[in-house]
Amino acid sequence: HGCDITDFDQVEAVTAQIMAEYGRIDAAVNYAGFQRRTEIKDLTPDILGPMVEVQLIGAIWFIRAMGNAMAAGDGGSIISTSSLTAWNPSAGQVGYAASKKGLEYASQIAAIEYGADNVRINCIAAHLIETPMTAEIFEQRLLIEAVRQQTPLGRMGSVDDIANTALFLASDEG
């Protein structure tokens, strides 16, 4: 099941569809992201708006819809993906990083609000992961090698690393 996370009605509709089909939602993962590296001096509403819509506003709609469905049942686990850019400022990242930082804070509030209903809320703050969104960055081999050398395991993280972390958080052991 998929939808445009920025469209409140679509998020509500897909949640209702899942509930009608399965009767419950045990785990939900928000991995939606959009980045357009732009320095503040060059930002326009057309550049900033979509990043905030996807990573913050859409994420809140997702947490709300999934949290309400889980709270009406036996609880569950909601997992969103943040980014280390929320913690490591760099030029051109204000829209993306600020949205991810906002997502982390919204998730903390959601954890407080939904906790009594046995709904767990977590964020995975990923480092640089190779995806279609980051493909251009991964073409810069010297940069990637420098990042790789600074990581304790001496390797870049992968989409599988994020998926396995989400799987753990969604499990009873999480």
Short mmCIF file of N, CA and C in Angstrom, two decimals:
data_model
loop_
_atom_site.label_atom_id
_atom_site.label_comp_id
_atom_site.label_asym_id
_atom_site.label_seq_id
_atom_site.Cartn_x
_atom_site.Cartn_y
_atom_site.Cartn_z
N HIS A 1 0.85 -1.18 0.00
CA HIS A 1 0.00 0.00 0.00
C HIS A 1 0.89 1.24 0.00
N GLY A 2 0.59 2.18 -0.84
CA GLY A 2 1.36 3.40 -0.90
C GLY A 2 0.46 4.60 -1.09
N CYS A 3 1.04 5.78 -0.84
CA CYS A 3 0.28 7.02 -1.02
C CYS A 3 1.25 8.19 -1.04
N ASP A 4 0.73 9.35 -1.39
CA ASP A 4 1.49 10.59 -1.31
C ASP A 4 1.41 11.05 0.14
N ILE A 5 2.52 10.97 0.84
CA ILE A 5 2.55 11.26 2.28
C ILE A 5 2.18 12.71 2.58
N THR A 6 2.29 13.59 1.59
CA THR A 6 1.96 15.00 1.82
C THR A 6 0.47 15.27 1.71
N ASP A 7 -0.29 14.28 1.28
CA ASP A 7 -1.73 14.43 1.08
C ASP A 7 -2.48 13.79 2.26
N PHE A 8 -2.98 14.63 3.14
CA PHE A 8 -3.66 14.16 4.36
C PHE A 8 -4.72 13.11 4.03
N ASP A 9 -5.56 13.38 3.02
CA ASP A 9 -6.64 12.46 2.68
C ASP A 9 -6.12 11.12 2.18
N GLN A 10 -5.03 11.13 1.41
CA GLN A 10 -4.47 9.86 0.94
C GLN A 10 -3.90 9.04 2.10
N VAL A 11 -3.25 9.70 3.04
CA VAL A 11 -2.70 8.99 4.21
C VAL A 11 -3.84 8.38 5.01
N GLU A 12 -4.89 9.13 5.22
CA GLU A 12 -6.06 8.60 5.94
C GLU A 12 -6.70 7.45 5.18
N ALA A 13 -6.81 7.58 3.85
CA ALA A 13 -7.45 6.54 3.04
C ALA A 13 -6.65 5.25 3.04
N VAL A 14 -5.34 5.34 2.90
CA VAL A 14 -4.54 4.12 2.88
C VAL A 14 -4.56 3.44 4.25
N THR A 15 -4.60 4.24 5.31
CA THR A 15 -4.70 3.67 6.66
C THR A 15 -6.03 2.93 6.82
N ALA A 16 -7.12 3.55 6.36
CA ALA A 16 -8.44 2.90 6.43
C ALA A 16 -8.47 1.63 5.58
N GLN A 17 -7.82 1.67 4.42
CA GLN A 17 -7.76 0.50 3.54
C GLN A 17 -7.02 -0.65 4.22
N ILE A 18 -5.90 -0.36 4.85
CA ILE A 18 -5.12 -1.40 5.55
C ILE A 18 -5.95 -1.96 6.71
N MET A 19 -6.60 -1.09 7.47
CA MET A 19 -7.42 -1.55 8.59
C MET A 19 -8.58 -2.42 8.09
N ALA A 20 -9.20 -2.04 6.99
CA ALA A 20 -10.31 -2.83 6.45
C ALA A 20 -9.82 -4.20 5.96
N GLU A 21 -8.64 -4.22 5.38
CA GLU A 21 -8.11 -5.46 4.82
C GLU A 21 -7.54 -6.40 5.89
N TYR A 22 -6.85 -5.83 6.89
CA TYR A 22 -6.15 -6.66 7.87
C TYR A 22 -6.70 -6.55 9.29
N GLY A 23 -7.47 -5.52 9.58
CA GLY A 23 -8.06 -5.36 10.89
C GLY A 23 -7.14 -4.75 11.94
N ARG A 24 -5.88 -4.54 11.60
CA ARG A 24 -4.93 -3.96 12.56
C ARG A 24 -3.66 -3.54 11.82
N ILE A 25 -2.90 -2.69 12.47
CA ILE A 25 -1.58 -2.30 11.97
C ILE A 25 -0.61 -2.50 13.13
N ASP A 26 0.34 -3.39 12.95
CA ASP A 26 1.32 -3.67 14.01
C ASP A 26 2.56 -2.81 13.90
N ALA A 27 2.98 -2.52 12.67
CA ALA A 27 4.19 -1.73 12.45
C ALA A 27 4.03 -0.91 11.19
N ALA A 28 4.58 0.28 11.21
CA ALA A 28 4.53 1.17 10.05
C ALA A 28 5.85 1.92 9.95
N VAL A 29 6.40 1.99 8.75
CA VAL A 29 7.69 2.63 8.54
C VAL A 29 7.53 3.78 7.54
N ASN A 30 7.95 4.96 7.96
CA ASN A 30 7.99 6.14 7.10
C ASN A 30 9.42 6.31 6.62
N TYR A 31 9.66 6.01 5.35
CA TYR A 31 10.99 6.17 4.77
C TYR A 31 10.97 7.23 3.67
N ALA A 32 9.93 8.06 3.66
CA ALA A 32 9.81 9.09 2.63
C ALA A 32 10.86 10.17 2.86
N GLY A 33 11.47 10.61 1.77
CA GLY A 33 12.45 11.67 1.88
C GLY A 33 12.61 12.41 0.57
N PHE A 34 12.98 13.66 0.67
CA PHE A 34 13.21 14.49 -0.50
C PHE A 34 14.24 15.54 -0.12
N GLN A 35 15.27 15.67 -0.94
CA GLN A 35 16.31 16.63 -0.63
C GLN A 35 16.69 17.39 -1.88
N ARG A 36 16.86 18.68 -1.72
CA ARG A 36 17.40 19.52 -2.78
C ARG A 36 18.38 20.48 -2.12
N ARG A 37 19.62 20.15 -2.22
CA ARG A 37 20.69 20.90 -1.57
C ARG A 37 20.69 22.34 -2.09
N THR A 38 20.38 23.29 -1.20
CA THR A 38 20.31 24.70 -1.57
C THR A 38 20.70 25.55 -0.36
N GLU A 39 21.60 26.48 -0.58
CA GLU A 39 21.97 27.39 0.51
C GLU A 39 20.82 28.35 0.79
N ILE A 40 20.76 28.84 2.01
CA ILE A 40 19.66 29.71 2.45
C ILE A 40 19.49 30.90 1.52
N LYS A 41 20.59 31.51 1.10
CA LYS A 41 20.51 32.70 0.24
C LYS A 41 19.79 32.42 -1.08
N ASP A 42 19.73 31.16 -1.48
CA ASP A 42 19.10 30.79 -2.74
C ASP A 42 17.76 30.08 -2.58
N LEU A 43 17.29 29.94 -1.35
CA LEU A 43 16.01 29.24 -1.12
C LEU A 43 14.84 30.03 -1.68
N THR A 44 13.88 29.30 -2.19
CA THR A 44 12.60 29.86 -2.62
C THR A 44 11.51 28.95 -2.07
N PRO A 45 10.27 29.42 -2.06
CA PRO A 45 9.19 28.55 -1.60
C PRO A 45 9.09 27.25 -2.39
N ASP A 46 9.40 27.29 -3.69
CA ASP A 46 9.33 26.08 -4.51
C ASP A 46 10.40 25.06 -4.14
N ILE A 47 11.49 25.50 -3.56
CA ILE A 47 12.55 24.59 -3.15
C ILE A 47 12.31 24.10 -1.73
N LEU A 48 12.03 25.01 -0.81
CA LEU A 48 11.87 24.65 0.60
C LEU A 48 10.56 23.90 0.87
N GLY A 49 9.49 24.35 0.25
CA GLY A 49 8.16 23.78 0.53
C GLY A 49 8.08 22.27 0.42
N PRO A 50 8.51 21.68 -0.70
CA PRO A 50 8.40 20.22 -0.84
C PRO A 50 9.19 19.45 0.22
N MET A 51 10.35 19.96 0.61
CA MET A 51 11.14 19.25 1.63
C MET A 51 10.41 19.25 2.96
N VAL A 52 9.85 20.38 3.34
CA VAL A 52 9.10 20.46 4.60
C VAL A 52 7.82 19.63 4.51
N GLU A 53 7.15 19.68 3.37
CA GLU A 53 5.92 18.91 3.18
C GLU A 53 6.16 17.40 3.33
N VAL A 54 7.23 16.89 2.73
CA VAL A 54 7.51 15.45 2.77
C VAL A 54 8.03 15.04 4.13
N GLN A 55 9.10 15.69 4.58
CA GLN A 55 9.83 15.22 5.76
C GLN A 55 9.23 15.61 7.09
N LEU A 56 8.44 16.66 7.13
CA LEU A 56 7.87 17.08 8.42
C LEU A 56 6.35 16.96 8.43
N ILE A 57 5.70 17.70 7.58
CA ILE A 57 4.23 17.70 7.62
C ILE A 57 3.68 16.32 7.24
N GLY A 58 4.16 15.76 6.14
CA GLY A 58 3.70 14.42 5.73
C GLY A 58 4.02 13.37 6.78
N ALA A 59 5.19 13.50 7.38
CA ALA A 59 5.57 12.54 8.43
C ALA A 59 4.62 12.64 9.63
N ILE A 60 4.21 13.84 9.97
CA ILE A 60 3.26 14.01 11.07
C ILE A 60 1.91 13.39 10.70
N TRP A 61 1.45 13.59 9.45
CA TRP A 61 0.20 12.94 9.02
C TRP A 61 0.31 11.43 9.12
N PHE A 62 1.47 10.89 8.73
CA PHE A 62 1.71 9.45 8.80
C PHE A 62 1.65 8.97 10.25
N ILE A 63 2.37 9.65 11.14
CA ILE A 63 2.37 9.27 12.56
C ILE A 63 0.96 9.35 13.13
N ARG A 64 0.23 10.39 12.79
CA ARG A 64 -1.14 10.56 13.28
C ARG A 64 -2.02 9.41 12.83
N ALA A 65 -2.03 9.13 11.53
CA ALA A 65 -2.91 8.09 11.00
C ALA A 65 -2.56 6.72 11.57
N MET A 66 -1.28 6.37 11.53
CA MET A 66 -0.86 5.07 12.04
C MET A 66 -1.04 4.99 13.56
N GLY A 67 -0.68 6.06 14.25
CA GLY A 67 -0.83 6.08 15.71
C GLY A 67 -2.27 5.92 16.14
N ASN A 68 -3.19 6.60 15.47
CA ASN A 68 -4.61 6.47 15.81
C ASN A 68 -5.11 5.06 15.55
N ALA A 69 -4.70 4.47 14.44
CA ALA A 69 -5.13 3.10 14.13
C ALA A 69 -4.57 2.12 15.16
N MET A 70 -3.30 2.27 15.50
CA MET A 70 -2.68 1.37 16.48
C MET A 70 -3.26 1.57 17.87
N ALA A 71 -3.53 2.81 18.23
CA ALA A 71 -4.09 3.11 19.56
C ALA A 71 -5.48 2.52 19.73
N ALA A 72 -6.20 2.39 18.64
CA ALA A 72 -7.55 1.80 18.70
C ALA A 72 -7.50 0.29 18.88
N GLY A 73 -6.32 -0.30 18.70
CA GLY A 73 -6.15 -1.74 18.85
C GLY A 73 -5.23 -2.07 20.00
N ASP A 74 -4.27 -2.95 19.73
CA ASP A 74 -3.35 -3.42 20.76
C ASP A 74 -2.03 -2.64 20.80
N GLY A 75 -1.94 -1.55 20.05
CA GLY A 75 -0.70 -0.79 20.00
C GLY A 75 0.11 -1.19 18.78
N GLY A 76 1.37 -0.76 18.76
CA GLY A 76 2.22 -1.08 17.63
C GLY A 76 3.49 -0.25 17.64
N SER A 77 4.14 -0.22 16.51
CA SER A 77 5.43 0.46 16.37
C SER A 77 5.45 1.32 15.12
N ILE A 78 5.75 2.59 15.29
CA ILE A 78 5.89 3.52 14.17
C ILE A 78 7.36 3.93 14.11
N ILE A 79 7.94 3.79 12.93
CA ILE A 79 9.35 4.09 12.75
C ILE A 79 9.49 5.07 11.60
N SER A 80 10.19 6.16 11.85
CA SER A 80 10.50 7.12 10.80
C SER A 80 12.00 7.16 10.60
N THR A 81 12.40 7.62 9.44
CA THR A 81 13.82 7.75 9.17
C THR A 81 14.20 9.22 9.18
N SER A 82 15.12 9.55 10.05
CA SER A 82 15.67 10.88 10.12
C SER A 82 17.02 10.85 9.40
N SER A 83 17.91 11.70 9.82
CA SER A 83 19.22 11.78 9.17
C SER A 83 20.21 12.41 10.12
N LEU A 84 21.45 11.99 10.02
CA LEU A 84 22.49 12.64 10.83
C LEU A 84 22.70 14.09 10.44
N THR A 85 22.16 14.50 9.27
CA THR A 85 22.25 15.92 8.93
C THR A 85 21.47 16.78 9.92
N ALA A 86 20.52 16.18 10.63
CA ALA A 86 19.80 16.92 11.67
C ALA A 86 20.70 17.26 12.84
N TRP A 87 21.82 16.58 12.94
CA TRP A 87 22.76 16.78 14.05
C TRP A 87 24.10 17.36 13.61
N ASN A 88 24.39 17.27 12.33
CA ASN A 88 25.68 17.73 11.79
C ASN A 88 25.43 18.78 10.72
N PRO A 89 25.35 20.05 11.11
CA PRO A 89 25.04 21.10 10.13
C PRO A 89 26.06 21.16 9.00
N SER A 90 25.54 21.37 7.78
CA SER A 90 26.40 21.60 6.64
C SER A 90 25.69 22.52 5.66
N ALA A 91 26.46 23.24 4.88
CA ALA A 91 25.91 24.19 3.93
C ALA A 91 24.96 23.50 2.96
N GLY A 92 23.89 24.20 2.63
CA GLY A 92 22.94 23.70 1.65
C GLY A 92 21.93 22.72 2.17
N GLN A 93 21.94 22.44 3.46
CA GLN A 93 21.07 21.40 4.03
C GLN A 93 19.95 21.94 4.92
N VAL A 94 19.71 23.23 4.94
CA VAL A 94 18.76 23.78 5.91
C VAL A 94 17.36 23.18 5.75
N GLY A 95 16.86 23.07 4.54
CA GLY A 95 15.51 22.54 4.35
C GLY A 95 15.41 21.09 4.76
N TYR A 96 16.35 20.29 4.32
CA TYR A 96 16.34 18.87 4.62
C TYR A 96 16.62 18.63 6.11
N ALA A 97 17.70 19.21 6.61
CA ALA A 97 18.12 18.95 7.98
C ALA A 97 17.12 19.49 9.00
N ALA A 98 16.62 20.69 8.78
CA ALA A 98 15.65 21.26 9.71
C ALA A 98 14.37 20.44 9.74
N SER A 99 13.95 19.94 8.57
CA SER A 99 12.76 19.09 8.53
C SER A 99 12.98 17.80 9.29
N LYS A 100 14.17 17.20 9.12
CA LYS A 100 14.48 15.95 9.83
C LYS A 100 14.57 16.20 11.34
N LYS A 101 15.16 17.32 11.73
CA LYS A 101 15.23 17.68 13.16
C LYS A 101 13.81 17.85 13.71
N GLY A 102 12.95 18.50 12.94
CA GLY A 102 11.55 18.65 13.35
C GLY A 102 10.85 17.31 13.47
N LEU A 103 11.13 16.40 12.55
CA LEU A 103 10.55 15.05 12.60
C LEU A 103 10.97 14.34 13.89
N GLU A 104 12.23 14.47 14.26
CA GLU A 104 12.70 13.84 15.50
C GLU A 104 11.94 14.40 16.71
N TYR A 105 11.77 15.71 16.75
CA TYR A 105 11.07 16.32 17.88
C TYR A 105 9.59 15.93 17.88
N ALA A 106 8.97 15.94 16.69
CA ALA A 106 7.57 15.52 16.60
C ALA A 106 7.41 14.07 17.05
N SER A 107 8.40 13.23 16.74
CA SER A 107 8.36 11.83 17.15
C SER A 107 8.45 11.70 18.67
N GLN A 108 9.24 12.55 19.30
CA GLN A 108 9.33 12.52 20.77
C GLN A 108 7.98 12.90 21.38
N ILE A 109 7.34 13.90 20.83
CA ILE A 109 6.02 14.30 21.33
C ILE A 109 5.01 13.18 21.09
N ALA A 110 5.04 12.59 19.90
CA ALA A 110 4.13 11.49 19.59
C ALA A 110 4.34 10.31 20.53
N ALA A 111 5.59 10.04 20.88
CA ALA A 111 5.88 8.94 21.82
C ALA A 111 5.22 9.20 23.16
N ILE A 112 5.22 10.44 23.60
CA ILE A 112 4.56 10.80 24.86
C ILE A 112 3.05 10.65 24.72
N GLU A 113 2.50 11.14 23.62
CA GLU A 113 1.05 11.14 23.45
C GLU A 113 0.47 9.74 23.21
N TYR A 114 1.19 8.89 22.48
CA TYR A 114 0.67 7.56 22.15
C TYR A 114 1.20 6.45 23.05
N GLY A 115 2.14 6.76 23.91
CA GLY A 115 2.75 5.73 24.76
C GLY A 115 1.75 4.98 25.62
N ALA A 116 0.79 5.68 26.18
CA ALA A 116 -0.20 5.04 27.05
C ALA A 116 -1.05 4.03 26.28
N ASP A 117 -1.10 4.16 24.96
CA ASP A 117 -1.86 3.23 24.12
C ASP A 117 -0.98 2.13 23.54
N ASN A 118 0.22 1.97 24.11
CA ASN A 118 1.17 0.93 23.70
C ASN A 118 1.64 1.10 22.25
N VAL A 119 1.74 2.35 21.84
CA VAL A 119 2.28 2.65 20.51
C VAL A 119 3.67 3.23 20.72
N ARG A 120 4.67 2.55 20.16
CA ARG A 120 6.06 2.99 20.26
C ARG A 120 6.41 3.82 19.03
N ILE A 121 7.11 4.92 19.24
CA ILE A 121 7.52 5.81 18.15
C ILE A 121 9.04 5.92 18.19
N ASN A 122 9.69 5.63 17.08
CA ASN A 122 11.15 5.74 16.99
C ASN A 122 11.55 6.39 15.68
N CYS A 123 12.75 6.98 15.69
CA CYS A 123 13.38 7.51 14.48
C CYS A 123 14.74 6.84 14.32
N ILE A 124 15.07 6.50 13.11
CA ILE A 124 16.40 6.01 12.78
C ILE A 124 17.13 7.18 12.13
N ALA A 125 18.19 7.64 12.76
CA ALA A 125 18.97 8.75 12.21
C ALA A 125 20.11 8.17 11.38
N ALA A 126 19.84 7.98 10.12
CA ALA A 126 20.80 7.34 9.22
C ALA A 126 21.92 8.29 8.82
N HIS A 127 23.07 7.71 8.55
CA HIS A 127 24.18 8.46 7.96
C HIS A 127 23.97 8.44 6.45
N LEU A 128 24.97 8.67 5.70
CA LEU A 128 24.88 8.69 4.25
C LEU A 128 24.67 7.27 3.72
N ILE A 129 23.50 7.02 3.16
CA ILE A 129 23.12 5.71 2.64
C ILE A 129 22.92 5.85 1.14
N GLU A 130 23.42 4.90 0.38
CA GLU A 130 23.29 4.98 -1.07
C GLU A 130 21.86 4.62 -1.49
N THR A 131 21.19 5.60 -2.04
CA THR A 131 19.84 5.46 -2.56
C THR A 131 19.76 6.29 -3.84
N PRO A 132 18.67 6.21 -4.58
CA PRO A 132 18.54 7.08 -5.74
C PRO A 132 18.69 8.57 -5.38
N MET A 133 18.22 8.97 -4.19
CA MET A 133 18.31 10.36 -3.78
C MET A 133 19.77 10.80 -3.56
N THR A 134 20.64 9.88 -3.16
CA THR A 134 22.03 10.23 -2.86
C THR A 134 23.01 9.77 -3.94
N ALA A 135 22.50 9.28 -5.05
CA ALA A 135 23.37 8.72 -6.10
C ALA A 135 24.43 9.72 -6.55
N GLU A 136 24.07 10.98 -6.68
CA GLU A 136 25.02 12.00 -7.12
C GLU A 136 26.17 12.16 -6.13
N ILE A 137 25.87 12.07 -4.85
CA ILE A 137 26.91 12.18 -3.83
C ILE A 137 27.86 10.98 -3.93
N PHE A 138 27.32 9.80 -4.16
CA PHE A 138 28.14 8.59 -4.23
C PHE A 138 29.04 8.56 -5.48
N GLU A 139 28.80 9.43 -6.43
CA GLU A 139 29.69 9.56 -7.58
C GLU A 139 31.00 10.26 -7.19
N GLN A 140 30.99 10.96 -6.06
CA GLN A 140 32.18 11.65 -5.58
C GLN A 140 33.01 10.68 -4.74
N ARG A 141 33.78 9.85 -5.41
CA ARG A 141 34.50 8.74 -4.77
C ARG A 141 35.42 9.19 -3.64
N LEU A 142 36.11 10.33 -3.79
CA LEU A 142 37.01 10.79 -2.72
C LEU A 142 36.22 11.15 -1.46
N LEU A 143 35.09 11.79 -1.64
CA LEU A 143 34.24 12.12 -0.49
C LEU A 143 33.74 10.86 0.20
N ILE A 144 33.27 9.91 -0.56
CA ILE A 144 32.77 8.65 0.00
C ILE A 144 33.88 7.91 0.73
N GLU A 145 35.07 7.90 0.16
CA GLU A 145 36.20 7.24 0.81
C GLU A 145 36.55 7.93 2.13
N ALA A 146 36.50 9.25 2.15
CA ALA A 146 36.78 9.99 3.39
C ALA A 146 35.74 9.66 4.46
N VAL A 147 34.48 9.60 4.08
CA VAL A 147 33.42 9.25 5.03
C VAL A 147 33.62 7.82 5.52
N ARG A 148 33.90 6.91 4.60
CA ARG A 148 34.10 5.50 4.96
C ARG A 148 35.23 5.35 5.97
N GLN A 149 36.31 6.06 5.77
CA GLN A 149 37.46 5.97 6.68
C GLN A 149 37.15 6.51 8.07
N GLN A 150 36.14 7.37 8.18
CA GLN A 150 35.78 7.94 9.48
C GLN A 150 34.75 7.10 10.23
N THR A 151 34.27 6.04 9.63
CA THR A 151 33.28 5.21 10.31
C THR A 151 33.97 4.07 11.06
N PRO A 152 33.48 3.74 12.23
CA PRO A 152 34.12 2.71 13.05
C PRO A 152 34.26 1.35 12.35
N LEU A 153 33.29 0.97 11.54
CA LEU A 153 33.35 -0.33 10.86
C LEU A 153 34.10 -0.25 9.53
N GLY A 154 34.47 0.95 9.11
CA GLY A 154 35.21 1.11 7.88
C GLY A 154 34.40 0.79 6.63
N ARG A 155 33.09 0.97 6.71
CA ARG A 155 32.23 0.73 5.55
C ARG A 155 31.05 1.69 5.60
N MET A 156 30.45 1.90 4.46
CA MET A 156 29.26 2.73 4.39
C MET A 156 28.06 1.89 4.82
N GLY A 157 27.09 2.54 5.40
CA GLY A 157 25.86 1.86 5.74
C GLY A 157 25.08 1.55 4.47
N SER A 158 24.09 0.68 4.61
CA SER A 158 23.30 0.26 3.45
C SER A 158 21.81 0.36 3.77
N VAL A 159 21.02 0.27 2.74
CA VAL A 159 19.58 0.23 2.90
C VAL A 159 19.20 -0.96 3.78
N ASP A 160 19.91 -2.08 3.62
CA ASP A 160 19.63 -3.26 4.45
C ASP A 160 19.89 -2.97 5.93
N ASP A 161 20.91 -2.17 6.24
CA ASP A 161 21.16 -1.80 7.64
C ASP A 161 19.97 -1.05 8.22
N ILE A 162 19.42 -0.14 7.45
CA ILE A 162 18.25 0.63 7.91
C ILE A 162 17.06 -0.30 8.05
N ALA A 163 16.84 -1.17 7.07
CA ALA A 163 15.71 -2.11 7.12
C ALA A 163 15.82 -3.03 8.33
N ASN A 164 17.01 -3.53 8.61
CA ASN A 164 17.19 -4.42 9.76
C ASN A 164 16.98 -3.69 11.08
N THR A 165 17.38 -2.42 11.14
CA THR A 165 17.13 -1.62 12.34
C THR A 165 15.63 -1.42 12.53
N ALA A 166 14.94 -1.11 11.45
CA ALA A 166 13.49 -0.95 11.53
C ALA A 166 12.81 -2.25 11.94
N LEU A 167 13.28 -3.37 11.40
CA LEU A 167 12.72 -4.67 11.76
C LEU A 167 12.88 -4.93 13.26
N PHE A 168 14.06 -4.61 13.79
CA PHE A 168 14.27 -4.79 15.23
C PHE A 168 13.33 -3.88 16.02
N LEU A 169 13.24 -2.61 15.64
CA LEU A 169 12.37 -1.68 16.38
C LEU A 169 10.91 -2.10 16.32
N ALA A 170 10.50 -2.71 15.22
CA ALA A 170 9.11 -3.15 15.07
C ALA A 170 8.81 -4.42 15.86
N SER A 171 9.86 -5.16 16.20
CA SER A 171 9.66 -6.44 16.89
C SER A 171 9.35 -6.23 18.38
N ASP A 172 8.90 -7.28 19.03
CA ASP A 172 8.65 -7.21 20.47
C ASP A 172 9.92 -6.93 21.25
N GLU A 173 11.07 -7.35 20.72
CA GLU A 173 12.35 -7.10 21.40
C GLU A 173 12.74 -5.62 21.31
N GLY A 174 12.16 -4.90 20.33
CA GLY A 174 12.48 -3.48 20.15
C GLY A 174 11.83 -2.63 21.20
#
